[in-house]
Short mmCIF file of C-alpha atoms and ligand atoms in Angstrom, two decimals:
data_model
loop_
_atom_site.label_atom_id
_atom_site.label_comp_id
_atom_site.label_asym_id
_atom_site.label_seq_id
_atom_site.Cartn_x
_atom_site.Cartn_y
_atom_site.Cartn_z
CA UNK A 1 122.98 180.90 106.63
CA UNK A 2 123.43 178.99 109.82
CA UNK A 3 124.35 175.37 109.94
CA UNK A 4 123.35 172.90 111.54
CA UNK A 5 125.32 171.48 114.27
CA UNK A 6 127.05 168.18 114.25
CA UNK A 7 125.67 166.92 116.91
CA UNK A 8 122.28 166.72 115.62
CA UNK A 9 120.62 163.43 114.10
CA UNK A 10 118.24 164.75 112.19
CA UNK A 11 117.13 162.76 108.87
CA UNK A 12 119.14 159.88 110.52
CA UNK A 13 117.42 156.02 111.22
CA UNK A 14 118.59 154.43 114.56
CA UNK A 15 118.14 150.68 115.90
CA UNK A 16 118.87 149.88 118.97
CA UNK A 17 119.10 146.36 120.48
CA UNK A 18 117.92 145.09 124.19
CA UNK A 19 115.84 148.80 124.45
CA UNK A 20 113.04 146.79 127.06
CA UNK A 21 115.48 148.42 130.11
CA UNK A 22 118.36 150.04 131.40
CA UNK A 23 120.61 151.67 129.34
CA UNK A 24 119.64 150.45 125.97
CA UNK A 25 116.44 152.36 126.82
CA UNK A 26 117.98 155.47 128.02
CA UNK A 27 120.38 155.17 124.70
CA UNK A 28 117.21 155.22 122.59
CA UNK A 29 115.61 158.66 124.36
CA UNK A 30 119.01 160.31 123.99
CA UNK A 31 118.84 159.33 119.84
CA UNK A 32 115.22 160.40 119.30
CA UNK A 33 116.14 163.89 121.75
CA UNK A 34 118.96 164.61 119.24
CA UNK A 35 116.49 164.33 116.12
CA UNK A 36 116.92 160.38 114.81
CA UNK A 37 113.90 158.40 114.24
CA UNK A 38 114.24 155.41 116.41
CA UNK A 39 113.68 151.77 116.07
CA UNK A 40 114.23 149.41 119.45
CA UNK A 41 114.46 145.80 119.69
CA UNK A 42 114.32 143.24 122.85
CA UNK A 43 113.84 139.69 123.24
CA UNK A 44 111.24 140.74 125.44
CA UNK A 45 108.63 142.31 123.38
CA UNK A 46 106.38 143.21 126.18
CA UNK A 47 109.12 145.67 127.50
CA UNK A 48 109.86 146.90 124.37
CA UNK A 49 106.60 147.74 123.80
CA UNK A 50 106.02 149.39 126.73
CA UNK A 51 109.48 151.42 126.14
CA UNK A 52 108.04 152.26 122.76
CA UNK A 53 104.68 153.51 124.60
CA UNK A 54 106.79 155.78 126.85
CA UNK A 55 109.10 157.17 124.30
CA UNK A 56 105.91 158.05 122.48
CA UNK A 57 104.17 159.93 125.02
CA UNK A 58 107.24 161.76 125.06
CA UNK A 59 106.36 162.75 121.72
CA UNK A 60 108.99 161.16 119.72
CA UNK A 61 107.75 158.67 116.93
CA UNK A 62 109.35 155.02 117.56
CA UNK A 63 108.69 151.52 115.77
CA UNK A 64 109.49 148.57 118.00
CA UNK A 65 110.07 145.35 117.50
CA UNK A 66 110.75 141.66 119.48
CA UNK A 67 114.11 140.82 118.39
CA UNK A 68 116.39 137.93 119.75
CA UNK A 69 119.93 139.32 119.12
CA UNK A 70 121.27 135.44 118.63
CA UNK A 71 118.69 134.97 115.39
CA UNK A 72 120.00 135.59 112.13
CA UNK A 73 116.99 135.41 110.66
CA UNK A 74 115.46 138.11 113.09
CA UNK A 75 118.18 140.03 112.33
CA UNK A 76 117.38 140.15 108.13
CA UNK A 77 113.53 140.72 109.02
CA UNK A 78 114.26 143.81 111.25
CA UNK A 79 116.59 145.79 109.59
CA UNK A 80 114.68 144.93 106.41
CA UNK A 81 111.35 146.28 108.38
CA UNK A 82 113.40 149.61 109.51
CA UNK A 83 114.57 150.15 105.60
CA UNK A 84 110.76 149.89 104.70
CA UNK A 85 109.10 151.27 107.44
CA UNK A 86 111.54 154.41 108.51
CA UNK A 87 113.22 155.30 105.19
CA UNK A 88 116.86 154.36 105.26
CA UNK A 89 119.21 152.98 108.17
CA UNK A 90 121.93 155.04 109.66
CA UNK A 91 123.06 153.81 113.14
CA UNK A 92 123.12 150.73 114.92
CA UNK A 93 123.38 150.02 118.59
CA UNK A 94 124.81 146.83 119.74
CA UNK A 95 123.61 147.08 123.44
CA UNK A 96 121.49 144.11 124.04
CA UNK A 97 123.80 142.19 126.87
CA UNK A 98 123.60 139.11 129.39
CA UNK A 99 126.35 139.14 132.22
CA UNK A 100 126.47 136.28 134.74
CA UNK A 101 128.07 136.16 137.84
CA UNK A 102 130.37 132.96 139.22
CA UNK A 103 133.60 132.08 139.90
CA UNK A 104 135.36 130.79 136.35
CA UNK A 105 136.18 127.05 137.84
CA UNK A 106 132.24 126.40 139.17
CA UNK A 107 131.02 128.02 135.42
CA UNK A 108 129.46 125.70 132.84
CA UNK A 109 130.56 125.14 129.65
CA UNK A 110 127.06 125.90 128.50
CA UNK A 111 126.90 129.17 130.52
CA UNK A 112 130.44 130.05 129.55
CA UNK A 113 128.63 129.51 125.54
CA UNK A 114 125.73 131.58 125.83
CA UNK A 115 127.20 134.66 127.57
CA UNK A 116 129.48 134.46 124.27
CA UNK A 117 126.61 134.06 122.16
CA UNK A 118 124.43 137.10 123.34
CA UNK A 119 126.73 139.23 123.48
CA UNK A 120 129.68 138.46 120.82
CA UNK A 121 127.42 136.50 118.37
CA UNK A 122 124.56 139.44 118.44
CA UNK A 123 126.71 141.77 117.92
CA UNK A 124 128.97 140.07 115.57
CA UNK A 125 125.34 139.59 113.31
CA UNK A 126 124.25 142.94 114.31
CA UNK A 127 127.47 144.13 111.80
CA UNK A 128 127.29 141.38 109.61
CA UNK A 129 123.46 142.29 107.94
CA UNK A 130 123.85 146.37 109.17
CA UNK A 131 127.08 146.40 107.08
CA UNK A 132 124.98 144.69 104.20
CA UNK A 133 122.38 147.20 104.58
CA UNK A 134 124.34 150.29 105.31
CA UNK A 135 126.94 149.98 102.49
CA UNK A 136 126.77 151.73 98.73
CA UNK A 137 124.32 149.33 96.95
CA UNK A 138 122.79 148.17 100.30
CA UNK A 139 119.11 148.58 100.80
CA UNK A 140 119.74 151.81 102.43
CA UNK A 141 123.18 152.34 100.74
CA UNK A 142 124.22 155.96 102.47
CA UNK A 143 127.09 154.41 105.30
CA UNK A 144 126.30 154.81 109.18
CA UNK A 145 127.56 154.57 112.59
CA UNK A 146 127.50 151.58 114.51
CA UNK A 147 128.66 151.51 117.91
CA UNK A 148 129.24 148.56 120.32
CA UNK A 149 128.21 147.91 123.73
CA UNK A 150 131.62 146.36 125.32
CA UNK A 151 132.56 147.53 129.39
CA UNK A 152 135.29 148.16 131.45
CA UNK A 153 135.40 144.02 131.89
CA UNK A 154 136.19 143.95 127.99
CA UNK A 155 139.11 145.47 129.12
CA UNK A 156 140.72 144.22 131.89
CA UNK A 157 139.87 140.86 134.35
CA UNK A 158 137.42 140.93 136.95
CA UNK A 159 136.88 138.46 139.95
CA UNK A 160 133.30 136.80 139.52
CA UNK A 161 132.25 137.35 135.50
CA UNK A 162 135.51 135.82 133.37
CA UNK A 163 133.07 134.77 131.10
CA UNK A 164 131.52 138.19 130.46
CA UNK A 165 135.23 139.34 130.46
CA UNK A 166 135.99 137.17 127.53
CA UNK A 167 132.53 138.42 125.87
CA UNK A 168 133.27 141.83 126.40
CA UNK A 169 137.10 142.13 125.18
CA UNK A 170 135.61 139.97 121.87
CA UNK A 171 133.07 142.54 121.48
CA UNK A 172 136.14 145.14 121.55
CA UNK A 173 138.18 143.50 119.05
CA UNK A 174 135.03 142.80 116.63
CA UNK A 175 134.94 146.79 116.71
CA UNK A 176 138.13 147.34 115.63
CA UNK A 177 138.07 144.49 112.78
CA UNK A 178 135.29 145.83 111.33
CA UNK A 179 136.51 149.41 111.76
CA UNK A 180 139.58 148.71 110.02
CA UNK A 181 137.17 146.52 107.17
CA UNK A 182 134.46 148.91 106.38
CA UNK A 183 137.45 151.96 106.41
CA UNK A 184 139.82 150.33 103.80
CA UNK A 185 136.88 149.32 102.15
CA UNK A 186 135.48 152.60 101.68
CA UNK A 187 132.32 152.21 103.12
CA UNK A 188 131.60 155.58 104.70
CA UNK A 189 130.46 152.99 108.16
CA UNK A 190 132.32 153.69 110.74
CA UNK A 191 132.52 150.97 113.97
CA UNK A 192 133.24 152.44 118.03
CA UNK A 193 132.94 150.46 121.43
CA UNK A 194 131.72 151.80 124.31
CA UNK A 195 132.88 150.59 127.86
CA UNK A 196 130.96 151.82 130.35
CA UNK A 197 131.92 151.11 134.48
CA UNK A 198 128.93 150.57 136.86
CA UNK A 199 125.24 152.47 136.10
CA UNK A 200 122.95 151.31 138.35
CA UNK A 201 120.43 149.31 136.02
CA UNK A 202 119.02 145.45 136.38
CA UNK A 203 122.29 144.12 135.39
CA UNK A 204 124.18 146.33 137.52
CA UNK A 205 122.54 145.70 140.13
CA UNK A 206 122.38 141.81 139.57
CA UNK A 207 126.51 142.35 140.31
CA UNK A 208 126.22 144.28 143.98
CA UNK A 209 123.99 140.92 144.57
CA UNK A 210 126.57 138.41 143.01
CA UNK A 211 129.47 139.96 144.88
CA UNK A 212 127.34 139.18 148.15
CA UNK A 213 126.03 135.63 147.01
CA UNK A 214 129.54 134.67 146.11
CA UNK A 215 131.20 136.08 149.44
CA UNK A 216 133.19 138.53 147.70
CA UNK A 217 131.06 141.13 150.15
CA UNK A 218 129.53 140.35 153.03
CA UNK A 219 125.97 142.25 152.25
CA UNK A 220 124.46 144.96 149.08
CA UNK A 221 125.54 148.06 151.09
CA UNK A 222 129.22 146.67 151.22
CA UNK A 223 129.21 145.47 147.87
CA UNK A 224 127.83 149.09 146.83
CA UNK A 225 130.39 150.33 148.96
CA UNK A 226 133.04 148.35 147.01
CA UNK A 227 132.06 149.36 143.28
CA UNK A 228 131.43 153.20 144.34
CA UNK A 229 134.94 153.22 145.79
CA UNK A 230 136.53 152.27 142.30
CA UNK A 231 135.15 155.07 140.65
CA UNK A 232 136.48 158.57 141.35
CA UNK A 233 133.38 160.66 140.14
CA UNK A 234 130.94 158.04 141.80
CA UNK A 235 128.71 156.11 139.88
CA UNK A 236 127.52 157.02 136.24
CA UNK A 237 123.56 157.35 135.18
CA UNK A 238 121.76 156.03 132.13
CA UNK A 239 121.97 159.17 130.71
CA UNK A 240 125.84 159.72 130.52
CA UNK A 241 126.03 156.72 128.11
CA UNK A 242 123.33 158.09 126.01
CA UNK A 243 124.83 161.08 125.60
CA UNK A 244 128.41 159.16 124.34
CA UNK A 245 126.64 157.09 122.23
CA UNK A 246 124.56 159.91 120.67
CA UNK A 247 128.27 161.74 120.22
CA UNK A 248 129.33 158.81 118.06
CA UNK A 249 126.02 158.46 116.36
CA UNK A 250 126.56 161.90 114.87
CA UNK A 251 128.35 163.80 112.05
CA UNK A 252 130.28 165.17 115.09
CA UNK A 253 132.46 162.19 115.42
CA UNK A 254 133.06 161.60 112.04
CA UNK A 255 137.09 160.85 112.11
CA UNK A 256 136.41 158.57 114.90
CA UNK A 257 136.68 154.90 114.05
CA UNK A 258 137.75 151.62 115.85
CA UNK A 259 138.40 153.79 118.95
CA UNK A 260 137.47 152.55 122.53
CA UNK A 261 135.26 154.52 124.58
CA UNK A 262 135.76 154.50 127.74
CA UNK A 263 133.06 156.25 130.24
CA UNK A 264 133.49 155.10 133.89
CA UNK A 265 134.10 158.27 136.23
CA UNK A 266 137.51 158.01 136.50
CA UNK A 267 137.75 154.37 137.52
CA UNK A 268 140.35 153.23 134.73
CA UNK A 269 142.05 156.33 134.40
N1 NAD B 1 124.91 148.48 133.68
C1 NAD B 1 126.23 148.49 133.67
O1 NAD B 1 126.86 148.80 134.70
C2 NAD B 1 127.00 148.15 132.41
C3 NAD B 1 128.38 148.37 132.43
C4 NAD B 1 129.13 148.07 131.30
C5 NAD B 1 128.51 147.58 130.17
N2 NAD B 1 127.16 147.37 130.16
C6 NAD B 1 126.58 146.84 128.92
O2 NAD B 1 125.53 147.70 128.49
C7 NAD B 1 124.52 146.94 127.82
C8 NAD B 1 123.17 147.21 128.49
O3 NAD B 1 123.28 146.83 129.87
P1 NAD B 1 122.13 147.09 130.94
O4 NAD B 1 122.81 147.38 132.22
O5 NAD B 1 121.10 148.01 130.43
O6 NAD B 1 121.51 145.59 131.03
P2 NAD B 1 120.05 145.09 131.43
O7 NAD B 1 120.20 143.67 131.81
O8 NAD B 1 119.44 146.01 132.41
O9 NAD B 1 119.24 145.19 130.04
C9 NAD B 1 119.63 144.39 128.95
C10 NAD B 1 118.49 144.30 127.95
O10 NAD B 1 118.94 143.42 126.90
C11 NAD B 1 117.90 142.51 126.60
N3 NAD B 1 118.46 141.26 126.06
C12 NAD B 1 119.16 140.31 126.72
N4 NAD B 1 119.46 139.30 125.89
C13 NAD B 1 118.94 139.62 124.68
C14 NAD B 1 118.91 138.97 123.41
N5 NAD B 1 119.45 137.75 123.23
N6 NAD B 1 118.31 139.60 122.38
C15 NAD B 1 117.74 140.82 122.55
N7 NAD B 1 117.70 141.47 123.73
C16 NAD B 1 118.30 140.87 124.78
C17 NAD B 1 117.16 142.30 127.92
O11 NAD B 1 115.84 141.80 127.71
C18 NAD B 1 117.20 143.71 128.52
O12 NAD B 1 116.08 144.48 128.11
C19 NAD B 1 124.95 145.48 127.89
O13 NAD B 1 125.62 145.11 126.71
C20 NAD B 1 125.92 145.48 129.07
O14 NAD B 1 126.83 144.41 129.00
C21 NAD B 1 126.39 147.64 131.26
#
């Protein structure tokens, strides 16, 4: 008899966070083309409904729902709808994200805060209450994946977005903790980043126009010009970080925990 293959995710639940756009969205086709049943959130529940609409037509079957990744109390009332409403909970995708760009000494404490709390917070509650969930004796009890939107910028310092720097090496860090926790612990969960250089999407593109606004380039096509040159295979699509994450998702990464994932054409290598 022939098996299936490990890359499939078929019989698995997915959630994935900030879905309205951009890669999150693309993420969310790639897990419903491999076979998962998919669940997206956003703060923005008009774009998440419309991504749910498209995914649909598409023919896959999606639930959707408006989700601030900061709310704890979101966070209990969606995975507890997913359990109910989809059958179990498998994987988890941290990938709702807020960037902003400014030199460190002219950022505000307040701004320096909330880039922390969107992305380290939600992710860090994103693991708390999928851990819960995904452990033996959770509501759906059977382990998972749960992978981690960090960057390149979690990784090493870049001029213009220290604060999304310091957000995106937590959120590498918070992998590897939990990783390590859920392994020794011997809950069959298993934790991955993902660091992805430039995709052109709203937030990469709000970048090209910070590098400009701040003087760091002197117009878009220069800025462009600047990012493209850093990366040796050019700039990556949607779709190449869809396919990663769908790798990690899947029975076919299954010795793979607390890694970093780095998928940037070259530019760190
Ligand atoms: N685009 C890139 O070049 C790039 C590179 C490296 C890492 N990333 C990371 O990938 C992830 C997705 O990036 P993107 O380029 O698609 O960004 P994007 O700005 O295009 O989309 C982000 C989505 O997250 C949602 N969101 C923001 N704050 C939220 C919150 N508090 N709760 C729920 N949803 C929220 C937004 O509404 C939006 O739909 C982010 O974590 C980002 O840091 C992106």
């Amino acid at each position: 008899m022939q098996q299936q293959s490990d890359y499939q995710l078929n019989g698995l639940v997915a959630l994935v966070t900030g879905a309205g756009r951009g890669l999150g969205a693309s993420i969310a086709e790639h897990l419903a083309a491999n076979g998962a049943a998919v669940a997206i959130s956003d703060r923005d529940g008009d774009a998440v409904q419309q991504q749910a609409e498209r995914l649909t037509s598409l023919g896959y079957k999606v639930h959707s729902y408006q989700h601030d990744v900061c709310n704890e109390s979101q966070w209990q009332d969606v995975i507890g709808a997913v359990v109910a409403n989809m059958g179990g909970y498998d994987i988890l995708v941290n990938n709702a994200g807020i960037e902003d760009i400014c030199l460190l000494e002219n950022t505000s404490l307040e701004t320096f805060k909330r880039i922390q709390d969107v992305n380290v917070n939600g992710s860090f509650l994103g693991l708390k209450h999928s851990i819960a969930a995904m452990k033996p004796g959770g509501a759906a009890g059977k382990g998972g994946s749960i992978i981690n939107l960090s960057s390149v910028a979690g990784m090493s310092g870049f001029t213009g977005i220290s604060s999304y720097c310091a957000a995106k090496g937590g959120v590498r860090l918070l992998t590897k903790a939990a990783a390590r926790e859920c392994g020794e612990l011997g809950y069959g969960i298993r934790v991955n980043s993902v660091h992805p250089g430039f995709v052109h999407t709203e937030m990469g593109n709000n970048l090209l126009e910070g590098y400009v606004r701040l003087g760091l380039a002197e117009s878009i096509e220069q800025s462009t010009e600047l990012f493209k040159s850093m990366h040796p295979l050019g700039f990556g699509q949607p779709k190449d970080i869809g396919n990663l994450v769908s790798f990690l998702a899947s029975p076919a990464s299954a010795w793979i925990t607390g890694s970093e994932h780095v998928i940037d054409g070259g530019w760190k290598s």
